[in-house]
Coordinates of C-alpha atoms in Angstrom, one line a residue:
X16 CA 84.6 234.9 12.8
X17 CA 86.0 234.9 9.5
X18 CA 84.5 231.2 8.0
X19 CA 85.6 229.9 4.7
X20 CA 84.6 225.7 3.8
X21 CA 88.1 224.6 3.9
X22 CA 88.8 221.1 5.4
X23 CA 92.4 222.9 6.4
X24 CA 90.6 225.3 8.5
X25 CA 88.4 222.8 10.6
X26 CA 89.9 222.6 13.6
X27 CA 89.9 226.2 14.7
X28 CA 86.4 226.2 14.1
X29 CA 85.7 223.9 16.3
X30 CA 87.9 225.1 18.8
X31 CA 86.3 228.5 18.0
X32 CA 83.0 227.1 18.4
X33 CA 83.6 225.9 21.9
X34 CA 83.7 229.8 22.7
X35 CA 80.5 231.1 21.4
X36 CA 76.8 231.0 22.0
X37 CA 74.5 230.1 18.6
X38 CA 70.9 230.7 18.4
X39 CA 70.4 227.7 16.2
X40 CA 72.8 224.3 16.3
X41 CA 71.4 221.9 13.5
X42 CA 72.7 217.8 14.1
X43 CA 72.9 216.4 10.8
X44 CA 74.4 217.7 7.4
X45 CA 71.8 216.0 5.1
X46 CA 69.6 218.0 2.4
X47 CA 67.5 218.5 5.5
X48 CA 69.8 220.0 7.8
X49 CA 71.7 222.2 5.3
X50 CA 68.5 223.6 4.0
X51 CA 67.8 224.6 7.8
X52 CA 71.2 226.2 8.0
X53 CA 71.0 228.7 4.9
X54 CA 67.2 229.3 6.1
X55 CA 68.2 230.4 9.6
X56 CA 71.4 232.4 8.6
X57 CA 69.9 234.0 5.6
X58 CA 67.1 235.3 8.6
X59 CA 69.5 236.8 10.9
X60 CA 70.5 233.6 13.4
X61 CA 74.0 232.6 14.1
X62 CA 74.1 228.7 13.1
X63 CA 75.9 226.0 13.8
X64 CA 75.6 222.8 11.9
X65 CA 77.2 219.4 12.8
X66 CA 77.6 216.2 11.2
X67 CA 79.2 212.8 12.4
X68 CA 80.1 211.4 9.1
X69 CA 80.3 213.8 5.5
X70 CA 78.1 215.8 4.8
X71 CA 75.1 213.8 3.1
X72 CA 76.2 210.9 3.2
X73 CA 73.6 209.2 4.9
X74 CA 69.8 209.3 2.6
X75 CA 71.4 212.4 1.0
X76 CA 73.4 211.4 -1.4
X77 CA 71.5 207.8 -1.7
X78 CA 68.6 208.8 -3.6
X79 CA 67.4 208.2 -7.6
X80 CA 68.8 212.0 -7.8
X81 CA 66.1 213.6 -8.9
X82 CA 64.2 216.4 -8.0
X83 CA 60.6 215.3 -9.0
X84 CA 57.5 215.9 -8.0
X85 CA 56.7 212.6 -7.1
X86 CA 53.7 211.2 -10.3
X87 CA 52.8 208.6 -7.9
X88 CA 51.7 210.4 -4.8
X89 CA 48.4 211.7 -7.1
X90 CA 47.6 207.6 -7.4
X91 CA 47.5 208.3 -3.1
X92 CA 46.0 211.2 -3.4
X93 CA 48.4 213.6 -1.7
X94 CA 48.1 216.5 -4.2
X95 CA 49.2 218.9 -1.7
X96 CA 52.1 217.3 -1.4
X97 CA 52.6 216.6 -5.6
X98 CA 51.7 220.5 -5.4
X99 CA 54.5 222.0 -3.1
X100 CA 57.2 219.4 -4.5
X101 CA 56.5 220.1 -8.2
X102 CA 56.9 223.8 -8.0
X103 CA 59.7 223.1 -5.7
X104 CA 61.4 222.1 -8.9
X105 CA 61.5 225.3 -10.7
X106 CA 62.5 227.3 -7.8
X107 CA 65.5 225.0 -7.5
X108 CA 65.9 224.5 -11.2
X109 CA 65.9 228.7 -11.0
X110 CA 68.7 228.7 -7.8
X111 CA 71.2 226.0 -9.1
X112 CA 71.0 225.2 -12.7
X113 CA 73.8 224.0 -13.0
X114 CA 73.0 221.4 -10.6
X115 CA 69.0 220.9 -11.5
X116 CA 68.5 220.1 -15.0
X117 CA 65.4 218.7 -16.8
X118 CA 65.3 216.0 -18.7
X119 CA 62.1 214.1 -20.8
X120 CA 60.8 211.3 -18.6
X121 CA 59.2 208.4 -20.8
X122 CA 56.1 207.0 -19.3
X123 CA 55.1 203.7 -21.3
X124 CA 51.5 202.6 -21.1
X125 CA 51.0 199.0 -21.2
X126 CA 48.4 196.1 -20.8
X127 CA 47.1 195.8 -17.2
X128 CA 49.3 198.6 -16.1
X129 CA 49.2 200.5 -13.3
X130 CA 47.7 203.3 -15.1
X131 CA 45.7 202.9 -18.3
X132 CA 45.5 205.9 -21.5
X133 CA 43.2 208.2 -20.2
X134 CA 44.1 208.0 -16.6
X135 CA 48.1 208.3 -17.5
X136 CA 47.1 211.6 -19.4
X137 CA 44.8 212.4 -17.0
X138 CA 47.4 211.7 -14.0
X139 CA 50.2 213.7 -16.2
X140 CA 47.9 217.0 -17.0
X141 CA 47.1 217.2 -13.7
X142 CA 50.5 216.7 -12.2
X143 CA 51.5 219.8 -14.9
X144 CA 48.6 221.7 -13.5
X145 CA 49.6 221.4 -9.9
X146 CA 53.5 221.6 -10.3
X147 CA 53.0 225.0 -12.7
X148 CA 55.0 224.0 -15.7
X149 CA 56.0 226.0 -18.7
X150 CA 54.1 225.2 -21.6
X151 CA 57.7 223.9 -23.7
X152 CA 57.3 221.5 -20.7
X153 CA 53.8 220.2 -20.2
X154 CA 52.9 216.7 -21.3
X155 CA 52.4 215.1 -24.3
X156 CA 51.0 211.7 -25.1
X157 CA 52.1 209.6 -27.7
X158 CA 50.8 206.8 -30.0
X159 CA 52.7 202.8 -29.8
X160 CA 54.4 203.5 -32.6
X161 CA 55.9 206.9 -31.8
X162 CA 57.1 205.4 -28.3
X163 CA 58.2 202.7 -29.8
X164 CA 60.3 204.7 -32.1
X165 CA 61.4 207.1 -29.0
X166 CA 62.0 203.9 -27.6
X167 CA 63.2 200.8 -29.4
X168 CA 64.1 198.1 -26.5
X169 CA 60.5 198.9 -24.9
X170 CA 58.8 195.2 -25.0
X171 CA 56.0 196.0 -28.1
X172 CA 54.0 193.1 -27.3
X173 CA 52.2 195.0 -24.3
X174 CA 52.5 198.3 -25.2
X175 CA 49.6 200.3 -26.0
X176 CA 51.4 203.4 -25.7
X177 CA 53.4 206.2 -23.8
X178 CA 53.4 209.6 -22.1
X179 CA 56.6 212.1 -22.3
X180 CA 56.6 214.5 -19.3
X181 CA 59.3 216.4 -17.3
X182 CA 61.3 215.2 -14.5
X183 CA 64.4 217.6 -13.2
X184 CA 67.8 215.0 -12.6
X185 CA 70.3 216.5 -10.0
X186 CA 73.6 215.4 -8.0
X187 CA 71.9 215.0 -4.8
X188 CA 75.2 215.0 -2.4
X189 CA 76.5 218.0 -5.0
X190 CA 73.5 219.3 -3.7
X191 CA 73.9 219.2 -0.2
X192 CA 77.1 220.9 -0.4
X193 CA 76.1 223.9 -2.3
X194 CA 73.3 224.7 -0.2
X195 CA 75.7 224.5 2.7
X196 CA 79.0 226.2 0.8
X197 CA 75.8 229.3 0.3
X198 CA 75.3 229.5 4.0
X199 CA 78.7 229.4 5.2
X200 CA 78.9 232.5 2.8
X201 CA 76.1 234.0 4.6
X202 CA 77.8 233.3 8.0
X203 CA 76.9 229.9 8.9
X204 CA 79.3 227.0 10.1
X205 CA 79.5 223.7 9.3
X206 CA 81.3 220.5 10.8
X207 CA 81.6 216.9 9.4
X208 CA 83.4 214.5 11.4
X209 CA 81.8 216.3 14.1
X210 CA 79.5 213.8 16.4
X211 CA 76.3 214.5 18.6
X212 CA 76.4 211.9 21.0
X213 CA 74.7 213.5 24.2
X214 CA 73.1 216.6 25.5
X215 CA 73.4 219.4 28.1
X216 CA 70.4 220.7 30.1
X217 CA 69.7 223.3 32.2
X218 CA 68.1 222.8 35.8
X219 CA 64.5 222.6 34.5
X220 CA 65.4 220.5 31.8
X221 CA 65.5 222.8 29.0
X222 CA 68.5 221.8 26.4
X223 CA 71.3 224.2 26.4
X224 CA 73.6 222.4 24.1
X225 CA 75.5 219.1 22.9
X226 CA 78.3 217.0 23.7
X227 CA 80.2 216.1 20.7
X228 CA 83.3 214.0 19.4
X229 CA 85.7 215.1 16.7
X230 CA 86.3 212.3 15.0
X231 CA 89.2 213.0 13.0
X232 CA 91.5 214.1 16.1
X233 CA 89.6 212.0 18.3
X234 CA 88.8 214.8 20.8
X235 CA 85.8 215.5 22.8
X236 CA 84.0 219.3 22.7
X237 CA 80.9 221.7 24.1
X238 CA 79.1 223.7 22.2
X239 CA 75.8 225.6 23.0
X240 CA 72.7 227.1 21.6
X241 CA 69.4 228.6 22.3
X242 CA 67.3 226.0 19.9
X243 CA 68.7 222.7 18.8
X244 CA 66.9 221.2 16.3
X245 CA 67.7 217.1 15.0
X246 CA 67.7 216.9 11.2
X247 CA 69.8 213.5 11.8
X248 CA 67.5 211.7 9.3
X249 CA 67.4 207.7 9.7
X250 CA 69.3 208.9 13.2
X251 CA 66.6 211.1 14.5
X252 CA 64.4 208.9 16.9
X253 CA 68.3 207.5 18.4
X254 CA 68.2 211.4 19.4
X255 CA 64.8 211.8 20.7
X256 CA 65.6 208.6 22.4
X257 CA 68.9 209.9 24.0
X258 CA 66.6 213.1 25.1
X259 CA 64.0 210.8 26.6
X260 CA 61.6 212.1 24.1
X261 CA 60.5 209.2 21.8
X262 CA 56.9 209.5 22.3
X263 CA 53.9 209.5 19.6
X264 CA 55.1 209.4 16.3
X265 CA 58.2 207.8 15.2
X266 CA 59.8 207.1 12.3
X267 CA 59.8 204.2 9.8
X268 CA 62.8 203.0 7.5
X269 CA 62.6 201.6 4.3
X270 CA 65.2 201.1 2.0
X271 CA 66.2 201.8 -1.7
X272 CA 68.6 200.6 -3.6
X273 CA 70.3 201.5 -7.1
X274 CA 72.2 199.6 -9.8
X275 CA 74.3 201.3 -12.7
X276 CA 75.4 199.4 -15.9
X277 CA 77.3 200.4 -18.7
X278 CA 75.4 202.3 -21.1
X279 CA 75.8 199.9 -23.9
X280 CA 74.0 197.0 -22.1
X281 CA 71.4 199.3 -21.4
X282 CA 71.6 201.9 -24.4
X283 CA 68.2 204.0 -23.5
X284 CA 67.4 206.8 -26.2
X285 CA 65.8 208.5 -22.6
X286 CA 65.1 208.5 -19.7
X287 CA 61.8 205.7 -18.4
X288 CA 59.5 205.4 -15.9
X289 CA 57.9 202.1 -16.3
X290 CA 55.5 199.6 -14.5
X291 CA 56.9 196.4 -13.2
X292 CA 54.9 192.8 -12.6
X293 CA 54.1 193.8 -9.0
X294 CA 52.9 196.7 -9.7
X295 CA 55.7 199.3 -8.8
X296 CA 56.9 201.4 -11.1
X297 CA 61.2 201.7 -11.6
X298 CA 63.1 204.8 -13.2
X299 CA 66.3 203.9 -16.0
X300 CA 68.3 206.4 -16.4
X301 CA 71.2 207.2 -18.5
X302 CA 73.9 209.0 -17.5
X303 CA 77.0 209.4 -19.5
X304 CA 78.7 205.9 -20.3
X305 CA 76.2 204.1 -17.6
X306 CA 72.3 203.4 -17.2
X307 CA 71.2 203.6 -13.3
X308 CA 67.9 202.0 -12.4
X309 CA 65.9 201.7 -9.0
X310 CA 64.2 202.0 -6.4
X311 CA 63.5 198.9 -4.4
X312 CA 61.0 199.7 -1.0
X313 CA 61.0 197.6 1.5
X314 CA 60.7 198.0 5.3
X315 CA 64.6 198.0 7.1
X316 CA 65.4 197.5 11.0
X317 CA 69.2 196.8 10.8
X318 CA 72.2 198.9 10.7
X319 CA 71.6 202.1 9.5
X320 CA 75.4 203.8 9.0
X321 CA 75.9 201.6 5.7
X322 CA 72.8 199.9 4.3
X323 CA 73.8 197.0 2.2
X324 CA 72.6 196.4 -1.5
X325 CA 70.8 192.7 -1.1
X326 CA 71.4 190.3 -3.8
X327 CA 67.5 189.6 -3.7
X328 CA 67.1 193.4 -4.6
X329 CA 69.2 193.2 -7.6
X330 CA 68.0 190.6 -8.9
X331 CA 64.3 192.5 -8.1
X332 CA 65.3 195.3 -10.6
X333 CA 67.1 192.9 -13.0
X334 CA 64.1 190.9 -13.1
X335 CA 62.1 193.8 -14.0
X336 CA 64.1 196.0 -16.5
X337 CA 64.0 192.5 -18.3
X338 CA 60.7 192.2 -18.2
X339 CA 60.3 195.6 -19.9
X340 CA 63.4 195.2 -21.9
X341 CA 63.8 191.9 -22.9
X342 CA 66.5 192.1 -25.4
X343 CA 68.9 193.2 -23.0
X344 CA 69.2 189.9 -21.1
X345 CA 70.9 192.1 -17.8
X346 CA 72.7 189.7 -15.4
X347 CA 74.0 190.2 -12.2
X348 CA 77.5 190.5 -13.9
X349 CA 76.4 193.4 -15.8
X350 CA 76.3 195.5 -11.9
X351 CA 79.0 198.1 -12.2
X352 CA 78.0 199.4 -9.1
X353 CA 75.2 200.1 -6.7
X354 CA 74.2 202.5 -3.9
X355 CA 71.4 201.8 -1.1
X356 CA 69.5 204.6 1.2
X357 CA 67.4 204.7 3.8
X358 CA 64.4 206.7 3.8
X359 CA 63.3 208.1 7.1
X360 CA 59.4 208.0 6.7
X361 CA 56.8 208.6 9.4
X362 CA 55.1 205.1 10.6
X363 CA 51.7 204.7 9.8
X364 CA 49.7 201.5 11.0
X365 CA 49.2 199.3 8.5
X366 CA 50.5 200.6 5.7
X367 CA 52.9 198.8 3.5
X368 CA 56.5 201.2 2.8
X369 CA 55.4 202.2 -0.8
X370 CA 52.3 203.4 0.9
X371 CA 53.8 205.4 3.5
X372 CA 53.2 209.2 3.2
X373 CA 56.6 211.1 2.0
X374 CA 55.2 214.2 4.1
X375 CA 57.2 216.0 6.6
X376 CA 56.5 216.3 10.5
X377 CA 58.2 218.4 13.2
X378 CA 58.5 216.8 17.0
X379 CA 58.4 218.6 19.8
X380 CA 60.1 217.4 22.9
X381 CA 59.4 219.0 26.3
X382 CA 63.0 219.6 26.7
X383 CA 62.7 222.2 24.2
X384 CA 64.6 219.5 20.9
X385 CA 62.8 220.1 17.7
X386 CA 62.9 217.1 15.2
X387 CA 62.5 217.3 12.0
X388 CA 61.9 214.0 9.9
X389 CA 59.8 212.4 6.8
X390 CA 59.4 214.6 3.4
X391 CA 61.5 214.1 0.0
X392 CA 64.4 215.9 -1.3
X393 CA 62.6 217.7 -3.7
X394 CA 60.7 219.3 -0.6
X395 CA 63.9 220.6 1.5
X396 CA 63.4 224.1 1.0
X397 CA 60.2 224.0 2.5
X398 CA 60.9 221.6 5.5
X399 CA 63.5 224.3 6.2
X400 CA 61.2 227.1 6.1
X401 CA 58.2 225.5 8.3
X402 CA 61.5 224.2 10.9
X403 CA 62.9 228.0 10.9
X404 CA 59.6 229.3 11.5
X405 CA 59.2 227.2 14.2
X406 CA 62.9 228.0 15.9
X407 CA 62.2 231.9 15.3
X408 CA 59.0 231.8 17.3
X409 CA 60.7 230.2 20.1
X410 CA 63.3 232.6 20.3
X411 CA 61.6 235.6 20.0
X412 CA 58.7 234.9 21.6
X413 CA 59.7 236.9 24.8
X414 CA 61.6 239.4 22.9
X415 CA 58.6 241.5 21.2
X416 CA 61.3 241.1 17.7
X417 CA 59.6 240.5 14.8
X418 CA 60.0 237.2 13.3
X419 CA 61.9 237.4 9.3
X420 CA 60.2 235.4 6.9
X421 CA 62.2 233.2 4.6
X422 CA 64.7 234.5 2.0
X423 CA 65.5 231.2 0.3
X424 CA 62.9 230.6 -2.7
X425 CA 64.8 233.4 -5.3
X426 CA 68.8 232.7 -3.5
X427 CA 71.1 231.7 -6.2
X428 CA 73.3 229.0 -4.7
X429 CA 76.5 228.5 -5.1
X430 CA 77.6 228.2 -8.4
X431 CA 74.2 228.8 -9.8
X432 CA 74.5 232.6 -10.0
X433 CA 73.5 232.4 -13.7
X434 CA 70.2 232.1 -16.1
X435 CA 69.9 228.4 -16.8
X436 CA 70.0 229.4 -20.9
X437 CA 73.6 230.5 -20.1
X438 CA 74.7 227.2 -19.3
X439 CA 75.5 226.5 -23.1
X440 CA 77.3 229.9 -23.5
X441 CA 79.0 229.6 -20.4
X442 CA 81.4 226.3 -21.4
X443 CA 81.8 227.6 -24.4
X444 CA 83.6 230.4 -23.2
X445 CA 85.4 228.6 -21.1
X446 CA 86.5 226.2 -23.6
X447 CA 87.7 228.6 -25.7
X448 CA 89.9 230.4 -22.7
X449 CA 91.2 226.8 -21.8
X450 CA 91.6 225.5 -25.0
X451 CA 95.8 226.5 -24.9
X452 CA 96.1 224.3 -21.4
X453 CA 94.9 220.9 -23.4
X454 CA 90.9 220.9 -21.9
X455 CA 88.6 220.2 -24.0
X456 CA 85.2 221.7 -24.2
X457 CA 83.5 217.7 -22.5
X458 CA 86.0 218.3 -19.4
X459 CA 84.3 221.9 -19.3
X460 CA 80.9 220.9 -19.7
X461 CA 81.7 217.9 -16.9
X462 CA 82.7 220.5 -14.6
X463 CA 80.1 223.4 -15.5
X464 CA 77.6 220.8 -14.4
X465 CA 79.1 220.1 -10.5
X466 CA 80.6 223.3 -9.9
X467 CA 78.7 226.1 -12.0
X468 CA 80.5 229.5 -11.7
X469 CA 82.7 227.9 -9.3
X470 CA 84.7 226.6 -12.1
X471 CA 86.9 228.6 -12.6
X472 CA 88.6 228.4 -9.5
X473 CA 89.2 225.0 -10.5
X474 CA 90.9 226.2 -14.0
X475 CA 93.2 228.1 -11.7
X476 CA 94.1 225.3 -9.7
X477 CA 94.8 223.5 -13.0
X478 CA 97.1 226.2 -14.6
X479 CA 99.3 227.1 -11.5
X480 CA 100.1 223.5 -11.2
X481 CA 103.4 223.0 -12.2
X482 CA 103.6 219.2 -12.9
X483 CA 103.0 219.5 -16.6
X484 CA 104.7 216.3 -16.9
X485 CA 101.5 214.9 -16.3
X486 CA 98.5 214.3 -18.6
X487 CA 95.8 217.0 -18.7
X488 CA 93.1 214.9 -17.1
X489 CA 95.1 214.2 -14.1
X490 CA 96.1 217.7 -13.2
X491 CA 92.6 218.1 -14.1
X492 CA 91.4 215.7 -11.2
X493 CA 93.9 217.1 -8.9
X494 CA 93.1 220.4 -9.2
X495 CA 89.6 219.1 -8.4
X496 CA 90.4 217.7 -5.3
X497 CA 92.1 220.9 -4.4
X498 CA 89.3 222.6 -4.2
X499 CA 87.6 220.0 -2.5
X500 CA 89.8 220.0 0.4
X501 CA 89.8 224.3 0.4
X502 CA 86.5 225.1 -0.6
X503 CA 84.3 221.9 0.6
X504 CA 85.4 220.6 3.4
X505 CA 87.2 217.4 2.0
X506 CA 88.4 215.1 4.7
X507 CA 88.8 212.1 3.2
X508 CA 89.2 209.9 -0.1
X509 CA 85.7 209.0 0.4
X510 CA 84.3 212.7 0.8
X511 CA 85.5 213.3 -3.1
X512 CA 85.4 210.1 -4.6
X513 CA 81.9 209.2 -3.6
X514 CA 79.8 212.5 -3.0
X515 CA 81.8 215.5 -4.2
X516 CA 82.2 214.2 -7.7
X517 CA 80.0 210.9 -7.6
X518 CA 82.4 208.6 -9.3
X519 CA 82.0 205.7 -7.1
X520 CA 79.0 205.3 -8.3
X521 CA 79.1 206.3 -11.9
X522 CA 82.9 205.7 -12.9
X523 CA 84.0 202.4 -11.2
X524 CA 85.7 201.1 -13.8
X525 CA 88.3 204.2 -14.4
X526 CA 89.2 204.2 -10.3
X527 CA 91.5 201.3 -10.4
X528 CA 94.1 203.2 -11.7
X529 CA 92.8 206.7 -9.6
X530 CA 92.6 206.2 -6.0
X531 CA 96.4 205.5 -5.5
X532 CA 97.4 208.8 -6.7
X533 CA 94.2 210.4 -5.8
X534 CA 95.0 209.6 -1.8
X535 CA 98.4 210.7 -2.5
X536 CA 97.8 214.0 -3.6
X537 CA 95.5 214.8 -0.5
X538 CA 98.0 213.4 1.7
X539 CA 100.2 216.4 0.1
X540 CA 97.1 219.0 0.4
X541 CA 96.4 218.3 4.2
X542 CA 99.3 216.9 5.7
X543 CA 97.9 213.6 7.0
X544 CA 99.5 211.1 9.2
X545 CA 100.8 207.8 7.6
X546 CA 98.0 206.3 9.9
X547 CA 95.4 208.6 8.5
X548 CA 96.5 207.6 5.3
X549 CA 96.1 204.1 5.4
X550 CA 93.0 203.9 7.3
X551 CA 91.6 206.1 4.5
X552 CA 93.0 204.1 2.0
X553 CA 90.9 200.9 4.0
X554 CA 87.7 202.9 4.0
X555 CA 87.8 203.7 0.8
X556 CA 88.5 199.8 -0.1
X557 CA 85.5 199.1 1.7
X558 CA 83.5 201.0 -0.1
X559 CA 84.8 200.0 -3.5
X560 CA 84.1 196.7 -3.2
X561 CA 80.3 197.2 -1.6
X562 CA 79.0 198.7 -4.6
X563 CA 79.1 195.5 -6.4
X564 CA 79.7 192.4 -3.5
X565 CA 75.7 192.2 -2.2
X566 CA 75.0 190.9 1.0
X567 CA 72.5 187.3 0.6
X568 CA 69.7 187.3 2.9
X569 CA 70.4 185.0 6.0

């Protein structure tokens, strides 16, 4: 089958789907999921993935999006974990530059902190020590007066000092998508829209395959495999329970929650990692034109398709970058937009949500499921392998074929096929080829950083458009979406607004004026129904407003 990620294409897979056997069918097209997928087709299987809303739009694209090792794990003692996650970081950093980019992390020291001077340089050396980092990168502690001069809004009257270190900031839901646009090039394919909602066995009641629902053409299909493994995430013990599985361990939710402001009411000279009067710690992080801060943790048991932001959590965070920043005054007014996730944690007895363990664990299910939940984005890679190595066993046990290890840890994904010193070079070169169409070298850079090498198909969008009527940034974001819809799998107004290019989140203010034409334009590029239109133009609504109307506790 010749596959390509085009949303145009979609139903033919399915339909060719319906007709073939897969070793491997993955539910869920999270971080998790799609790191399975390039694992298992990079080794040989033939995979199917599906997913019943976008890809990563559940916890995957809902995260502080970063790839870090996790500093606070060592406080819990879990330096295996702090170990595999921090040189997780440099193989991704290494696969998708483009996409995994570091950045100094300020960690102010203050009085009755969580951690005091010698423990904070202690905690930071070893942290370097364990995640392997290059010596431009190791830590470096600093006097009050130099953070307070890296740092002028940090409160002074507490501060005894700081630590700069190395965290590595990333698009999270970008992320998602190039690992899975890499293993559809490898052979893989992949299905949003596409819902798990029961199972097929065999006599002895091994599982043989899924029963699924299209939800855009509202159409019910078969599809089959040899191993089926659930990577749905906050949805995997609803599947162990549909397989009559849900036995021993099972999973705990907490919830997270983000807020962005406009730079200038929070106008960081860096990123900060600071303690709060509870005795969490929150990152602020700027980002263009905004500041995003989080993450709240607190145990969730309601709805988990869309998590609301609480008013009480807002306020949480508000409370506490004031407390740390005091000149800033933030009200809840000052909330451009928010974002909450769901972390699918293992339970553990007694143990508060910040004290759960982020580490991964595999369920196996006498039907023959394998479930796959717990661990941290930084850590996908890895989950994929151990999962893999698991399916292959299984599949060749009886076959006397010997098992391929993993290919993953030196694959370029897409759009990273390039030395991250490059970058620089890179949208230079671009800008300078583009300069005669009316980009500028920002809109370059802005793209360089989503799409890497893939860029260029975007420029060529741009220049064969014909309306040159209208203003460069619009044919700019149109030929955008084009490739969305052709080479990601773009459904919907949500799918590109909110985890292709992130500008829910990050660019509220500029969609008033966007969406309209924005929905237009993919009503041109896939030929949707009036009806599809407007319910997409409803969902989307929905969503707009969420990011800034937060639910009161009843």
């Amino acid at each position: 089958m010749n596959k390509n990620f085009s949303a145009l294409n979609r139903s033919q897979y399915i339909n060719d789907a319906q007709t073939e056997e897969f070793d491997l069918l993955i539910i869920g097209g999270g971080i998790t999921g799609a790191g399975i997928a390039l694992d298992a087709t990079t080794r040989g299987l033939k995979v199917l993935l599906l997913e019943m809303q976008d890809f990563g739009a559940g916890t995957s694209s809902r995260s502080t999006k970063l790839i870090h090792g996790g500093l606070r794990y060592l406080k819990q003692l879990e330096v295996a974990l702090v170990r595999e996650v921090g040189r997780e970081r440099a193989i991704l950093h290494n696969n998708a530059p483009h996409l995994v980019v570091p950045r100094k992390m300020l960690l102010p020291i203050i009085e009755d902190g969580s951690l005091g001077k010698y423990s904070t340089s202690l905690g930071l050396y070893v942290y370097d020590l364990l995640a392997g980092v290059d010596a431009d990168e190791k830590r470096s502690m600093h006097s009050k007066e130099a953070v307070i001069d890296m740092e002028p809004l940090l409160r002074d009257d507490i501060l005894q000092g700081g630590g700069l270190y190395f965290e590595y900031q990333t698009d999270d839901a970008r992320l998602v998508v190039e690992v899975l646009k890499t293993a559809i090039e490898k052979g893989a394919i992949a299905l949003n829209y596409a819902e798990v909602h029961d199972f097929h066995y065999a006599e002895d009641g091994t599982i043989t395959g899924v029963k699924a629902i299209d939800r855009i053409r509202k159409k019910g299909f078969n599809v089959y495999a040899s191993q089926i493994v659930n990577a749905a995430g906050p949805w995997v013990d609803d599947l162990r329970d549909k397989d009559n599985s849900l036995t021993g361990s099972r999973l705990h939710l907490t919830k997270g929650i983000h807020i962005v402001v406009a730079y200038d009411r929070l106008p960081l000279q860096q990123a900060c990692y600071f303690d709060l009067p509870d005795g969490r710690m929150n990152f602020a992080i700027p980002k263009g034109k905004v500041t995003y801060i989080g993450t709240t943790d607190t145990s969730y048991q309601d709805g988990i398709n869309r998590p609301p932001s609480d008013v009480e959590d807002v306020e949480y965070i508000l409370d506490g970058v004031n407390n740390m920043f005091p000149s800033v005054k933030l009200k809840l007014k000052d909330v451009e937009s928010s974002w909450a996730g769901l972390r699918p944690l293992i339970h553990q007895e007694g143990k508060s949500p910040s004290e759960l363990s982020r580490k991964d664990e595999i369920f196996y299910a006498p039907s023959g499921l394998i479930s796959i939940a717990g661990g941290k984005l930084t850590g996908f890679r890895k989950m994929a392998e151990r999962t893999v190595d698991v399916v292959v066993k299984e599949l060749y046990k009886d076959k006397g074929r010997k098992i391929i290890s993993c290919k993953t840890e030196k694959m370029a994904l897409s759009g990273g096929d390039f030395e991250p010193d490059e970058i620089p070079n890179y949208i230079l070169e671009l800008a300078e080829e583009a300069v005669i169409t009316g980009i500028n070298e920002k809109q370059i850079h802005d793209l360089v950083y989503k799409y890497g090498t893939n860029t260029p198909q975007i420029l060529s969008y741009f220049e064969t458009d014909i309306r040159t009527n209208l203003p460069v940034a619009t044919r700019l974001l149109f030929a955008e979406l084009k490739y969305g819809v052709l080479h990601e799998s773009v459904i919907n107004l949500c799918d590109f607004i909110i985890r292709r290019s992130g500008r829910l989140y990050f660019e509220r203010p500029s969609l008033e004026d966007l969406y309209f034409p924005l929905l237009d334009e993919l009503e041109q590029l896939t030929q949707m129904s009036k009806q599809q239109k407007l319910a997409q133009l409803k969902e989307f609504e929905q969503e707009y407003e969420a990011v800034i109307n937060f639910k009161e506790f009843a």
